[in-house]
Coordinates of C-alpha atoms and ligand atoms in Angstrom, one line a residue:
X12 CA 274.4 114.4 52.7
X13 CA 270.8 115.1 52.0
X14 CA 269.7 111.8 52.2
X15 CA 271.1 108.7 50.8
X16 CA 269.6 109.0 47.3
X17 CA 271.9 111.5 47.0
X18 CA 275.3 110.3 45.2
X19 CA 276.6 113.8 44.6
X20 CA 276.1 117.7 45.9
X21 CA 277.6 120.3 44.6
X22 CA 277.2 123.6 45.9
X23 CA 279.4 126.9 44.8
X24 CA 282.5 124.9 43.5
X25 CA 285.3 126.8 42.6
X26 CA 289.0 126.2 41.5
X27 CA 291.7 128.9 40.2
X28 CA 295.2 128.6 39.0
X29 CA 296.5 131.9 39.6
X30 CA 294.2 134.2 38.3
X31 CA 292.6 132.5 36.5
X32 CA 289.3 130.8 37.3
X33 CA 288.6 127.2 35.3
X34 CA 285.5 126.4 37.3
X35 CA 283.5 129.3 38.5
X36 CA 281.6 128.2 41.3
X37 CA 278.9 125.7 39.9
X38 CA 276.1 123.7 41.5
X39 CA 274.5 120.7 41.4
X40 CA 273.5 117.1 42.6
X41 CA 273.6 113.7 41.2
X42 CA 270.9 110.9 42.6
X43 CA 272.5 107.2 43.3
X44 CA 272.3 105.4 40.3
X45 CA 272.2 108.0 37.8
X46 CA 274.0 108.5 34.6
X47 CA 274.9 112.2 34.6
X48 CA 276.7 113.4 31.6
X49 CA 279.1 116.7 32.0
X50 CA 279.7 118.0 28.3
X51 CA 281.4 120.9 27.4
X52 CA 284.3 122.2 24.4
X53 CA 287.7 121.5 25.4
X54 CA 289.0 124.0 27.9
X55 CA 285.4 124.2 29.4
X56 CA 286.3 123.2 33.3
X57 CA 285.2 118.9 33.1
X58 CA 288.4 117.6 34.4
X59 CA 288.9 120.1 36.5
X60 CA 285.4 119.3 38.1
X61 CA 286.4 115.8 37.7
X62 CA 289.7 115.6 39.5
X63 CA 288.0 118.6 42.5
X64 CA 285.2 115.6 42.9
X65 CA 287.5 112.7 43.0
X66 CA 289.4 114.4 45.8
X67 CA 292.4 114.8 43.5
X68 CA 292.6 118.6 43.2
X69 CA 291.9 120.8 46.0
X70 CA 289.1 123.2 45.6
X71 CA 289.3 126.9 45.6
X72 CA 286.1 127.6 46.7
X73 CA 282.3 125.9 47.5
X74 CA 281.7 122.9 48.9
X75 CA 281.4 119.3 47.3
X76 CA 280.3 115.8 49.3
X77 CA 280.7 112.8 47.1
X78 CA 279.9 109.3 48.7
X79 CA 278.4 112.1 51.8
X80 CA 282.2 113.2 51.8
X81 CA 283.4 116.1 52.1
X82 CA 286.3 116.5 49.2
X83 CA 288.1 119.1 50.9
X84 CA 288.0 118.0 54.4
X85 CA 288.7 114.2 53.6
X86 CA 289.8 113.8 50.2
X87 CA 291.2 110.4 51.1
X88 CA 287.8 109.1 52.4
X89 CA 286.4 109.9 49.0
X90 CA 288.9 107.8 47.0
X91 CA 287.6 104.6 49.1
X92 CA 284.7 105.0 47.3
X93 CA 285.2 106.2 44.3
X94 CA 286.6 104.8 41.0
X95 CA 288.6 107.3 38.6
X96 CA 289.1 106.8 34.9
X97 CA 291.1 109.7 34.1
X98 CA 291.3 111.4 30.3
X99 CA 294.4 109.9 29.8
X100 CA 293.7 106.2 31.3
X101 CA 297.2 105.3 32.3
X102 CA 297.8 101.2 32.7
X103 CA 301.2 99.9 33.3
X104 CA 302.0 98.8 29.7
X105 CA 304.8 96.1 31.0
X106 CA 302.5 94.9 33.4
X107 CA 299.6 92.1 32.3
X108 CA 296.3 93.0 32.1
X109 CA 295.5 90.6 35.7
X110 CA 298.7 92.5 37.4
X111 CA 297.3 95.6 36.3
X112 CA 294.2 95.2 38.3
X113 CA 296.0 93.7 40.9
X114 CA 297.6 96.8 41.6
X115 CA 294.9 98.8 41.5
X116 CA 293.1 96.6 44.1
X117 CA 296.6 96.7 46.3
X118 CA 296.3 100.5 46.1
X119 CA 292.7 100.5 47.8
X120 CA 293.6 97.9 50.7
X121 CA 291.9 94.8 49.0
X122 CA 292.7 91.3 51.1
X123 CA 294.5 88.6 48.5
X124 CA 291.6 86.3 48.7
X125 CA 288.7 89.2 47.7
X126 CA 291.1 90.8 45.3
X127 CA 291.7 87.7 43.2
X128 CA 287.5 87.2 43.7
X129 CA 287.1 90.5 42.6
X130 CA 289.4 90.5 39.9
X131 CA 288.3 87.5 38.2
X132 CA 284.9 89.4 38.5
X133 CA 285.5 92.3 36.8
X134 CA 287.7 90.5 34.2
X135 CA 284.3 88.1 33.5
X136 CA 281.9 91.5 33.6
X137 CA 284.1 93.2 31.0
X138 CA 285.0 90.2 28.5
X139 CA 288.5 90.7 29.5
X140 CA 289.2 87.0 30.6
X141 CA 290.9 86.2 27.8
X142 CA 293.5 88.2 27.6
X143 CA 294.1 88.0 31.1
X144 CA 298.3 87.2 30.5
X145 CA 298.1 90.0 27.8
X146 CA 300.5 92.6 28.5
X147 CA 298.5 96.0 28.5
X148 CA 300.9 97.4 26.3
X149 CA 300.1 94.9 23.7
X150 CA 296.2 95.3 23.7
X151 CA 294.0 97.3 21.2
X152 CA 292.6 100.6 22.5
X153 CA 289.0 98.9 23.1
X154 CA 290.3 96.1 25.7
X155 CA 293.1 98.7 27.3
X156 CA 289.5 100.9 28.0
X157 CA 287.6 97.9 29.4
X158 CA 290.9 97.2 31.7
X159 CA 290.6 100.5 32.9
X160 CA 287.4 100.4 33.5
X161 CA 288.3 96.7 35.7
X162 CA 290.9 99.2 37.5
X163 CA 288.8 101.8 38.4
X164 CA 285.7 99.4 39.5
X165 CA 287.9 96.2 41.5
X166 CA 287.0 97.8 44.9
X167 CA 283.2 98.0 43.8
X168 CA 283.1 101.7 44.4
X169 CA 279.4 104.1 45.0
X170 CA 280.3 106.4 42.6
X171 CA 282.4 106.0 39.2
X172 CA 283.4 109.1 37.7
X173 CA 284.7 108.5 34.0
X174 CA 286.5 111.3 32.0
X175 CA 286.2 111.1 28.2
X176 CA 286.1 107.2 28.6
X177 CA 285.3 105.9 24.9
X178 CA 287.9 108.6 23.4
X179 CA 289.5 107.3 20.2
X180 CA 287.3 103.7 20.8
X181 CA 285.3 102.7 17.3
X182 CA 281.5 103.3 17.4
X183 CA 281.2 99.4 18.3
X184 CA 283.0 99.5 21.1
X185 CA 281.8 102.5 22.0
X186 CA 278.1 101.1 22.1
X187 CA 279.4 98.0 23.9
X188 CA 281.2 100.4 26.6
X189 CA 277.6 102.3 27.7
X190 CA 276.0 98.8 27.8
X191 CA 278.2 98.0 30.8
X192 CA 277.7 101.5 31.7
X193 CA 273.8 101.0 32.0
X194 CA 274.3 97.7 34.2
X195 CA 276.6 99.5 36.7
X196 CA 273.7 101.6 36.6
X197 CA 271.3 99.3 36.9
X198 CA 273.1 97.7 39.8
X199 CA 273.0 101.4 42.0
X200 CA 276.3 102.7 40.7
X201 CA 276.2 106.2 40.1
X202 CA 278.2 107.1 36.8
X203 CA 279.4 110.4 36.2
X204 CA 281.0 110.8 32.7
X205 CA 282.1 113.4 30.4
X206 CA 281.7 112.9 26.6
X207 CA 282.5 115.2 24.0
X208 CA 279.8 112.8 21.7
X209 CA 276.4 114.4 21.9
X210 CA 275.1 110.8 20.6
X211 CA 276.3 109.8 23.7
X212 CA 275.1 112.0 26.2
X213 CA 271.1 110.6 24.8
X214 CA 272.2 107.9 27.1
X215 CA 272.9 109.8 30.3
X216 CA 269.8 110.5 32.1
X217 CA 270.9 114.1 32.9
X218 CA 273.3 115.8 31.3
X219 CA 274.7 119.0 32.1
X220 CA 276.5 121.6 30.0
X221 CA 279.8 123.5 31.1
X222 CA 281.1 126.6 29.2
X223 CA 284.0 128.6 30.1
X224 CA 283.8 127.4 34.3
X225 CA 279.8 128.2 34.3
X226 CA 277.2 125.4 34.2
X227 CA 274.6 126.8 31.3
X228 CA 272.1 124.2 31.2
X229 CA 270.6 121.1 32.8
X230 CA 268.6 118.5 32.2
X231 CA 267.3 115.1 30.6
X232 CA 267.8 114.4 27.3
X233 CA 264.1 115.4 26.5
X234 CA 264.0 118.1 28.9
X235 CA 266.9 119.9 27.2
X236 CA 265.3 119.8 23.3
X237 CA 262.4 121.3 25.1
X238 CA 264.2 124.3 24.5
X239 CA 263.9 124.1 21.4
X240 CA 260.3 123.4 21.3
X241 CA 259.1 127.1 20.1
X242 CA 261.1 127.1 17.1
X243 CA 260.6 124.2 14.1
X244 CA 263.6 122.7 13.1
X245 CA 264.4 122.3 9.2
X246 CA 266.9 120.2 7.6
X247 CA 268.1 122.5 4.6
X248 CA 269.7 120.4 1.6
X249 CA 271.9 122.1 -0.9
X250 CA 274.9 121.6 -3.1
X251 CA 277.3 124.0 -1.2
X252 CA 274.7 124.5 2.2
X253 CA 277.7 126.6 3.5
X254 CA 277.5 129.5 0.7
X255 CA 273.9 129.7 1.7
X256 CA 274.3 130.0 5.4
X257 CA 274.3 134.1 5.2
X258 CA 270.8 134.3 3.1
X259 CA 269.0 132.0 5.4
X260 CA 270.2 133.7 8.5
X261 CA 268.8 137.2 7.2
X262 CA 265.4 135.6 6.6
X263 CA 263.2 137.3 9.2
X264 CA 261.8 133.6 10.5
X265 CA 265.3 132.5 10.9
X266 CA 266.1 132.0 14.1
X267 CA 269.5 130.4 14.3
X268 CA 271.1 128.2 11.2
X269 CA 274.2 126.4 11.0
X270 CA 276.3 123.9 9.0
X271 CA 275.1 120.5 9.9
X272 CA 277.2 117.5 8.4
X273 CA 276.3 118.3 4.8
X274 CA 273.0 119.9 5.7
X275 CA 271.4 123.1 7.1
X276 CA 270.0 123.1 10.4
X277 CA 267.8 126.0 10.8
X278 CA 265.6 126.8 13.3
X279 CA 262.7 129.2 12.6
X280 CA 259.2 130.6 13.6
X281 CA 256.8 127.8 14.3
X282 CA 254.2 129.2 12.4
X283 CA 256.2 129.9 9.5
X284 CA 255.4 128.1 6.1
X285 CA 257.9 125.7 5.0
X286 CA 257.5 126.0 1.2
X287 CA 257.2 129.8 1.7
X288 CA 260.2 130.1 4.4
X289 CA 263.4 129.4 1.7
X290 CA 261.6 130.8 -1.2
X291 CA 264.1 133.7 -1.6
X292 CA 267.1 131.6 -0.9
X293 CA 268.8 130.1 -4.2
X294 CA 270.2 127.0 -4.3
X295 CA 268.2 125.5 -1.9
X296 CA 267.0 121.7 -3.5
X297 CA 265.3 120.2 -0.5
X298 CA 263.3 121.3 2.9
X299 CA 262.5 118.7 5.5
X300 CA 261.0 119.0 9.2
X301 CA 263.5 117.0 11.7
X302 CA 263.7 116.3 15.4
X303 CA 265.8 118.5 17.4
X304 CA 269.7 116.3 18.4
X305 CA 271.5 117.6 21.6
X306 CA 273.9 119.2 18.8
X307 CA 270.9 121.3 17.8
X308 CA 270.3 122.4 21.8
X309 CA 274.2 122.7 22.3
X310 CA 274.6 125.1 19.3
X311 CA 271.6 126.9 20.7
X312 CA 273.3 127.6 23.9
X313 CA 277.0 128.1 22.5
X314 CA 274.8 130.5 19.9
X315 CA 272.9 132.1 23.1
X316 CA 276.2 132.8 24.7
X317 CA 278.0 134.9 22.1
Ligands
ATP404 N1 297.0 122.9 36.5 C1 296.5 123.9 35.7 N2 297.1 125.1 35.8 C2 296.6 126.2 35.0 N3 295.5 126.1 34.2 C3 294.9 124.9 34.2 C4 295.4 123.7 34.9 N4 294.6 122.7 34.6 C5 293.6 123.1 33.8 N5 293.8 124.4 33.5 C6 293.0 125.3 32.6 O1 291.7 125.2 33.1 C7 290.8 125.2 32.0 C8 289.9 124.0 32.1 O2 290.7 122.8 31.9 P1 290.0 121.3 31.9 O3 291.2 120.4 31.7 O4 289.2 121.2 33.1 O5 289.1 121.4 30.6 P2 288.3 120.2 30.0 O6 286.8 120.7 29.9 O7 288.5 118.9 30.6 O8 288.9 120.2 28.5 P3 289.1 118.9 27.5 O9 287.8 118.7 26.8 O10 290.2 119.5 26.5 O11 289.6 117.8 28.3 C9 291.6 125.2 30.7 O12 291.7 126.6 30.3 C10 293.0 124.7 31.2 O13 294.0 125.2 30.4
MG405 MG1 289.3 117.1 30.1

Protein backbone atom coordinates (compact mmCIF):
# COMPACT_ATOMS: atom_id res chain seq x y z
CA UNK A 1 0.00 0.00 0.00
CA UNK A 2 1.00 3.54 -0.62
CA UNK A 3 0.30 4.70 2.56
CA UNK A 4 -2.65 4.25 4.77
CA UNK A 5 -4.94 6.86 3.24
CA UNK A 6 -5.00 4.59 0.60
CA UNK A 7 -8.24 2.21 0.76
CA UNK A 8 -7.85 1.03 -2.83
CA UNK A 9 -5.05 0.71 -5.82
CA UNK A 10 -5.57 -0.45 -8.84
CA UNK A 11 -3.06 -0.78 -11.32
CA UNK A 12 -3.53 -2.68 -14.94
CA UNK A 13 -6.48 -4.93 -13.89
CA UNK A 14 -7.52 -7.32 -16.22
CA UNK A 15 -10.11 -10.27 -16.37
CA UNK A 16 -11.06 -12.50 -19.55
CA UNK A 17 -13.53 -15.28 -20.10
CA UNK A 18 -12.18 -16.99 -23.02
CA UNK A 19 -11.50 -14.50 -25.39
CA UNK A 20 -13.07 -12.25 -24.38
CA UNK A 21 -11.87 -9.40 -22.32
CA UNK A 22 -14.70 -7.77 -19.76
CA UNK A 23 -12.18 -5.51 -17.93
CA UNK A 24 -9.36 -4.29 -19.99
CA UNK A 25 -6.71 -3.56 -17.70
CA UNK A 26 -7.85 -0.30 -15.71
CA UNK A 27 -6.28 1.87 -13.04
CA UNK A 28 -7.01 3.64 -10.28
CA UNK A 29 -7.09 4.34 -6.43
CA UNK A 30 -9.59 5.04 -3.79
CA UNK A 31 -8.56 7.24 -0.45
CA UNK A 32 -10.09 5.75 3.05
CA UNK A 33 -13.17 7.22 3.51
CA UNK A 34 -14.22 7.97 0.11
CA UNK A 35 -17.39 7.48 -1.70
CA UNK A 36 -16.28 6.41 -5.19
CA UNK A 37 -18.96 5.72 -7.63
CA UNK A 38 -18.21 3.07 -10.69
CA UNK A 39 -21.01 3.84 -13.43
CA UNK A 40 -21.25 2.34 -16.52
CA UNK A 41 -24.28 0.69 -19.14
CA UNK A 42 -25.01 -2.81 -18.39
CA UNK A 43 -22.35 -5.15 -19.79
CA UNK A 44 -19.68 -2.40 -19.11
CA UNK A 45 -17.17 -4.56 -16.67
CA UNK A 46 -18.66 -3.15 -12.74
CA UNK A 47 -19.24 -6.50 -11.25
CA UNK A 48 -16.68 -7.94 -12.78
CA UNK A 49 -14.36 -5.19 -11.19
CA UNK A 50 -16.42 -5.67 -8.19
CA UNK A 51 -16.22 -9.41 -7.53
CA UNK A 52 -11.89 -9.20 -8.99
CA UNK A 53 -11.71 -6.48 -5.88
CA UNK A 54 -13.63 -8.48 -3.33
CA UNK A 55 -11.28 -11.32 -3.90
CA UNK A 56 -14.14 -13.28 -5.47
CA UNK A 57 -12.94 -13.67 -9.07
CA UNK A 58 -9.48 -14.21 -9.89
CA UNK A 59 -7.79 -11.68 -12.07
CA UNK A 60 -6.42 -12.19 -15.42
CA UNK A 61 -4.09 -9.59 -15.42
CA UNK A 62 -2.67 -6.32 -13.17
CA UNK A 63 -2.47 -5.99 -9.81
CA UNK A 64 -5.19 -4.91 -7.15
CA UNK A 65 -4.44 -4.27 -3.12
CA UNK A 66 -7.64 -3.67 -1.24
CA UNK A 67 -7.34 -3.22 2.68
CA UNK A 68 -3.17 -3.20 1.44
CA UNK A 69 -4.05 -6.78 0.17
CA UNK A 70 -3.07 -8.26 -2.52
CA UNK A 71 -6.47 -9.87 -4.24
CA UNK A 72 -4.68 -12.38 -6.08
CA UNK A 73 -2.14 -13.51 -3.71
CA UNK A 74 -4.55 -13.60 -0.65
CA UNK A 75 -7.97 -13.29 -1.68
CA UNK A 76 -9.06 -14.70 1.70
CA UNK A 77 -7.28 -11.94 3.63
CA UNK A 78 -9.28 -9.38 1.71
CA UNK A 79 -12.69 -10.84 2.59
CA UNK A 80 -11.77 -10.18 6.47
CA UNK A 81 -12.03 -6.82 5.59
CA UNK A 82 -14.29 -6.22 3.30
CA UNK A 83 -18.12 -6.20 3.14
CA UNK A 84 -19.90 -7.45 -0.25
CA UNK A 85 -23.37 -6.52 -1.28
CA UNK A 86 -23.61 -8.30 -4.40
CA UNK A 87 -26.22 -7.20 -7.49
CA UNK A 88 -28.39 -9.77 -6.64
CA UNK A 89 -28.34 -9.35 -2.51
CA UNK A 90 -29.10 -12.93 -1.57
CA UNK A 91 -30.65 -13.27 2.18
CA UNK A 92 -31.93 -16.60 3.37
CA UNK A 93 -35.62 -15.96 2.89
CA UNK A 94 -36.66 -18.72 5.65
CA UNK A 95 -34.31 -17.42 7.89
CA UNK A 96 -35.32 -14.13 10.27
CA UNK A 97 -33.89 -11.00 9.64
CA UNK A 98 -31.50 -11.40 13.26
CA UNK A 99 -30.48 -15.22 11.96
CA UNK A 100 -29.66 -13.70 8.80
CA UNK A 101 -26.98 -11.56 10.22
CA UNK A 102 -26.06 -14.08 12.46
CA UNK A 103 -24.86 -15.99 9.82
CA UNK A 104 -23.08 -13.67 8.18
CA UNK A 105 -21.18 -12.82 11.31
CA UNK A 106 -20.60 -16.87 11.83
CA UNK A 107 -19.14 -16.79 8.31
CA UNK A 108 -16.36 -14.12 9.34
CA UNK A 109 -15.31 -15.81 12.68
CA UNK A 110 -17.33 -13.34 14.99
CA UNK A 111 -17.28 -14.63 18.99
CA UNK A 112 -21.22 -15.12 20.30
CA UNK A 113 -20.77 -12.29 22.70
CA UNK A 114 -19.43 -9.49 19.95
CA UNK A 115 -21.73 -10.97 17.29
CA UNK A 116 -24.92 -10.52 19.24
CA UNK A 117 -23.15 -6.73 20.23
CA UNK A 118 -22.63 -6.19 16.82
CA UNK A 119 -25.76 -7.31 15.55
CA UNK A 120 -27.97 -5.45 17.75
CA UNK A 121 -25.74 -2.52 16.40
CA UNK A 122 -26.21 -2.74 13.00
CA UNK A 123 -29.88 -3.67 13.47
CA UNK A 124 -30.22 -0.08 15.62
CA UNK A 125 -27.89 1.88 12.76
CA UNK A 126 -30.25 0.60 10.04
CA UNK A 127 -33.86 0.92 11.72
CA UNK A 128 -34.06 -2.66 11.33
CA UNK A 129 -34.84 -3.49 15.08
CA UNK A 130 -38.18 -3.99 14.59
CA UNK A 131 -38.49 -6.49 12.43
CA UNK A 132 -35.87 -8.26 13.95
CA UNK A 133 -38.22 -11.84 14.17
CA UNK A 134 -39.39 -10.92 10.53
CA UNK A 135 -38.55 -13.58 8.22
CA UNK A 136 -36.50 -12.00 5.31
CA UNK A 137 -38.68 -13.55 2.95
CA UNK A 138 -41.53 -11.65 4.24
CA UNK A 139 -39.95 -8.06 4.23
CA UNK A 140 -40.51 -5.20 1.59
CA UNK A 141 -37.57 -4.64 -0.82
CA UNK A 142 -36.42 -1.47 1.23
CA UNK A 143 -35.83 -3.35 4.72
CA UNK A 144 -34.42 -6.78 2.82
CA UNK A 145 -31.72 -3.86 1.36
CA UNK A 146 -30.96 -2.42 4.76
CA UNK A 147 -30.53 -6.17 6.05
CA UNK A 148 -28.07 -6.70 3.53
CA UNK A 149 -26.48 -3.91 4.14
CA UNK A 150 -26.39 -5.24 8.31
CA UNK A 151 -24.91 -8.55 6.50
CA UNK A 152 -22.28 -7.07 4.70
CA UNK A 153 -21.16 -4.45 7.64
CA UNK A 154 -21.61 -7.00 11.08
CA UNK A 155 -17.79 -7.52 11.08
CA UNK A 156 -17.21 -3.61 10.73
CA UNK A 157 -15.22 -4.07 7.68
CA UNK A 158 -12.43 -1.00 6.01
CA UNK A 159 -13.83 -1.15 2.90
CA UNK A 160 -17.60 -1.75 1.72
CA UNK A 161 -18.04 -2.41 -1.81
CA UNK A 162 -21.82 -2.21 -2.79
CA UNK A 163 -23.09 -3.30 -6.33
CA UNK A 164 -26.25 -1.69 -7.63
CA UNK A 165 -27.41 -1.45 -3.89
CA UNK A 166 -30.77 0.77 -4.15
CA UNK A 167 -31.90 -1.28 -7.46
CA UNK A 168 -35.67 -1.43 -7.59
CA UNK A 169 -35.82 0.64 -3.91
CA UNK A 170 -38.42 3.81 -4.19
CA UNK A 171 -36.65 7.24 -4.38
CA UNK A 172 -37.37 7.51 -0.47
CA UNK A 173 -35.65 4.79 0.45
CA UNK A 174 -33.19 5.32 -1.90
CA UNK A 175 -32.35 8.91 -0.27
CA UNK A 176 -32.55 7.26 3.21
CA UNK A 177 -29.95 4.43 1.91
CA UNK A 178 -27.00 7.15 0.91
CA UNK A 179 -27.70 8.88 4.30
CA UNK A 180 -26.35 5.81 6.01
CA UNK A 181 -23.96 5.69 3.18
CA UNK A 182 -22.51 9.18 4.09
CA UNK A 183 -22.11 8.22 7.97
CA UNK A 184 -20.20 4.96 7.15
CA UNK A 185 -18.37 7.58 5.37
CA UNK A 186 -18.10 9.85 7.83
CA UNK A 187 -17.01 7.22 10.30
CA UNK A 188 -13.64 6.21 7.77
CA UNK A 189 -15.44 3.54 5.82
CA UNK A 190 -14.50 3.59 2.41
CA UNK A 191 -17.67 2.86 0.08
CA UNK A 192 -17.23 1.74 -3.29
CA UNK A 193 -20.67 1.50 -5.21
CA UNK A 194 -21.96 1.16 -8.49
CA UNK A 195 -25.23 3.01 -9.57
CA UNK A 196 -26.73 3.05 -12.79
CA UNK A 197 -28.63 6.58 -11.23
CA UNK A 198 -26.64 9.48 -12.38
CA UNK A 199 -28.65 11.48 -9.49
CA UNK A 200 -26.94 9.26 -7.40
CA UNK A 201 -23.47 9.29 -8.31
CA UNK A 202 -23.71 13.62 -7.33
CA UNK A 203 -23.29 11.97 -4.06
CA UNK A 204 -20.12 10.03 -4.55
CA UNK A 205 -17.12 12.15 -4.15
CA UNK A 206 -15.38 10.58 -7.28
CA UNK A 207 -17.01 8.78 -9.69
CA UNK A 208 -15.60 6.94 -12.35
CA UNK A 209 -16.97 5.82 -15.77
CA UNK A 210 -16.52 2.25 -17.29
CA UNK A 211 -17.34 1.52 -21.03
CA UNK A 212 -16.89 -1.67 -22.67
CA UNK A 213 -13.77 -2.88 -19.92
CA UNK A 214 -11.95 0.68 -20.37
CA UNK A 215 -12.16 3.40 -17.58
CA UNK A 216 -13.18 6.72 -19.78
CA UNK A 217 -13.29 9.32 -17.31
CA UNK A 218 -12.63 10.34 -13.71
CA UNK A 219 -13.45 12.67 -11.41
CA UNK A 220 -15.67 14.70 -8.74
CA UNK A 221 -18.89 15.49 -9.55
CA UNK A 222 -17.78 19.15 -10.47
CA UNK A 223 -14.69 18.13 -11.92
CA UNK A 224 -16.46 15.88 -14.50
CA UNK A 225 -19.21 18.83 -15.85
CA UNK A 226 -16.00 20.80 -16.27
CA UNK A 227 -15.98 19.09 -19.33
CA UNK A 228 -18.59 20.48 -20.37
CA UNK A 229 -17.64 23.99 -19.52
CA UNK A 230 -16.70 25.24 -23.29
CA UNK A 231 -19.97 24.47 -24.64
CA UNK A 232 -23.48 26.24 -23.11
CA UNK A 233 -26.00 23.94 -22.40
CA UNK A 234 -29.72 24.71 -23.58
CA UNK A 235 -32.79 23.16 -22.57
CA UNK A 236 -34.91 22.98 -25.94
CA UNK A 237 -38.81 22.71 -25.33
CA UNK A 238 -41.04 21.53 -28.10
CA UNK A 239 -44.14 19.57 -28.75
CA UNK A 240 -42.57 16.46 -30.33
CA UNK A 241 -38.51 17.54 -29.27
CA UNK A 242 -37.73 14.12 -30.87
CA UNK A 243 -38.82 15.15 -34.71
CA UNK A 244 -36.58 18.09 -34.17
CA UNK A 245 -33.49 16.33 -33.03
CA UNK A 246 -32.04 16.07 -36.86
CA UNK A 247 -32.42 20.03 -37.52
CA UNK A 248 -30.74 21.07 -34.33
CA UNK A 249 -27.96 18.68 -34.77
CA UNK A 250 -27.06 20.19 -38.43
CA UNK A 251 -27.06 23.69 -36.89
CA UNK A 252 -23.35 24.69 -37.23
CA UNK A 253 -23.18 25.73 -33.27
CA UNK A 254 -24.60 22.50 -32.38
CA UNK A 255 -22.37 20.54 -30.68
CA UNK A 256 -24.12 17.43 -29.45
CA UNK A 257 -28.18 17.32 -28.82
CA UNK A 258 -30.18 14.64 -27.44
CA UNK A 259 -33.60 13.58 -26.15
CA UNK A 260 -33.84 14.66 -22.60
CA UNK A 261 -36.98 13.51 -20.60
CA UNK A 262 -39.36 15.62 -22.67
CA UNK A 263 -36.79 18.18 -23.54
CA UNK A 264 -33.70 18.92 -25.74
CA UNK A 265 -30.43 19.03 -24.31
CA UNK A 266 -28.21 20.67 -26.67
CA UNK A 267 -24.94 21.70 -26.20
CA UNK A 268 -23.52 24.48 -28.40
CA UNK A 269 -20.88 27.24 -29.04
CA UNK A 270 -20.49 29.39 -26.03
CA UNK A 271 -20.54 32.40 -27.81
CA UNK A 272 -23.48 31.58 -29.80
CA UNK A 273 -26.71 33.73 -29.43
CA UNK A 274 -29.53 31.95 -27.83
CA UNK A 275 -32.42 33.77 -29.62
CA UNK A 276 -30.39 33.52 -32.88
CA UNK A 277 -29.18 29.73 -32.33
CA UNK A 278 -32.85 27.88 -32.96
CA UNK A 279 -34.13 30.45 -35.28
CA UNK A 280 -34.19 28.11 -38.36
CA UNK A 281 -35.54 25.18 -36.40
CA UNK A 282 -39.56 24.95 -36.43
CA UNK A 283 -41.30 23.91 -33.78
CA UNK A 284 -39.22 25.00 -31.25
CA UNK A 285 -41.56 27.01 -28.32
CA UNK A 286 -39.00 27.61 -25.64
CA UNK A 287 -35.00 28.10 -25.06
CA UNK A 288 -33.59 28.08 -21.63
CA UNK A 289 -29.83 28.07 -20.39
CA UNK A 290 -29.35 25.01 -17.71
CA UNK A 291 -26.65 23.51 -15.64
CA UNK A 292 -24.88 20.70 -17.00
CA UNK A 293 -26.36 16.84 -14.94
CA UNK A 294 -23.81 13.91 -15.00
CA UNK A 295 -26.38 12.58 -17.78
CA UNK A 296 -25.32 15.56 -19.87
CA UNK A 297 -21.28 14.56 -19.24
CA UNK A 298 -22.19 10.79 -19.58
CA UNK A 299 -23.87 11.25 -22.98
CA UNK A 300 -20.88 13.46 -23.91
CA UNK A 301 -18.53 10.62 -23.39
CA UNK A 302 -20.89 7.67 -24.67
CA UNK A 303 -21.32 10.45 -27.79
CA UNK A 304 -17.29 10.99 -27.75
CA UNK A 305 -16.86 7.22 -28.09
CA UNK A 306 -18.89 6.41 -31.12
N1 LIG B 1 -18.53 -15.63 -16.05
C1 LIG B 1 -18.58 -14.99 -17.22
N2 LIG B 1 -18.28 -15.60 -18.38
C2 LIG B 1 -18.32 -14.95 -19.55
N3 LIG B 1 -18.64 -13.64 -19.69
C3 LIG B 1 -18.94 -12.98 -18.57
C4 LIG B 1 -18.93 -13.60 -17.27
N4 LIG B 1 -19.28 -12.67 -16.35
C5 LIG B 1 -19.49 -11.52 -17.02
N5 LIG B 1 -19.30 -11.70 -18.35
C6 LIG B 1 -19.41 -10.67 -19.40
O1 LIG B 1 -18.54 -9.62 -19.06
C7 LIG B 1 -19.11 -8.36 -19.39
C8 LIG B 1 -19.17 -7.49 -18.14
O2 LIG B 1 -20.13 -8.03 -17.25
P1 LIG B 1 -20.46 -7.35 -15.85
O3 LIG B 1 -21.42 -8.24 -15.14
O4 LIG B 1 -19.19 -7.02 -15.17
O5 LIG B 1 -21.17 -6.01 -16.32
P2 LIG B 1 -21.88 -4.89 -15.43
O6 LIG B 1 -21.23 -3.61 -15.78
O7 LIG B 1 -21.91 -5.29 -14.00
O8 LIG B 1 -23.36 -4.90 -16.05
P3 LIG B 1 -24.80 -4.69 -15.33
O9 LIG B 1 -25.01 -3.20 -15.29
O10 LIG B 1 -25.75 -5.34 -16.28
O11 LIG B 1 -24.77 -5.32 -13.99
C9 LIG B 1 -20.47 -8.67 -19.99
O12 LIG B 1 -20.34 -8.69 -21.40
C10 LIG B 1 -20.78 -10.06 -19.46
O13 LIG B 1 -21.62 -10.74 -20.34
MG1 LIG C 1 -23.39 -5.69 -12.68
Amino acid sequence: MTGNLTAIEVSGLEKRFGSFRAVKGIDFTVGRGEIYGFLGANGAGKSTTIKMLCGLLEPSGGTALVAGVDVAKDPEGVKRKIGYMCQKFSLYEDLTAAENVEFFGGIYGLAEKRLRQRRDEAFELLELTGRRDTFAGDLPRGFQQRLALACAIVHEPEIIFLDEPTAGVDPIQRRAFWDLIYSFSAAGTTIFVTTHFLDEAEFCHRISFIADGVLVAENSPAGLKELLSAWRLYEVRAADPATLLPAVRRLPAVHAAALFGDTLHVMADAAAVPDRLFAGVSGVTAVEPVAPTLEDVFLHIAGKKS
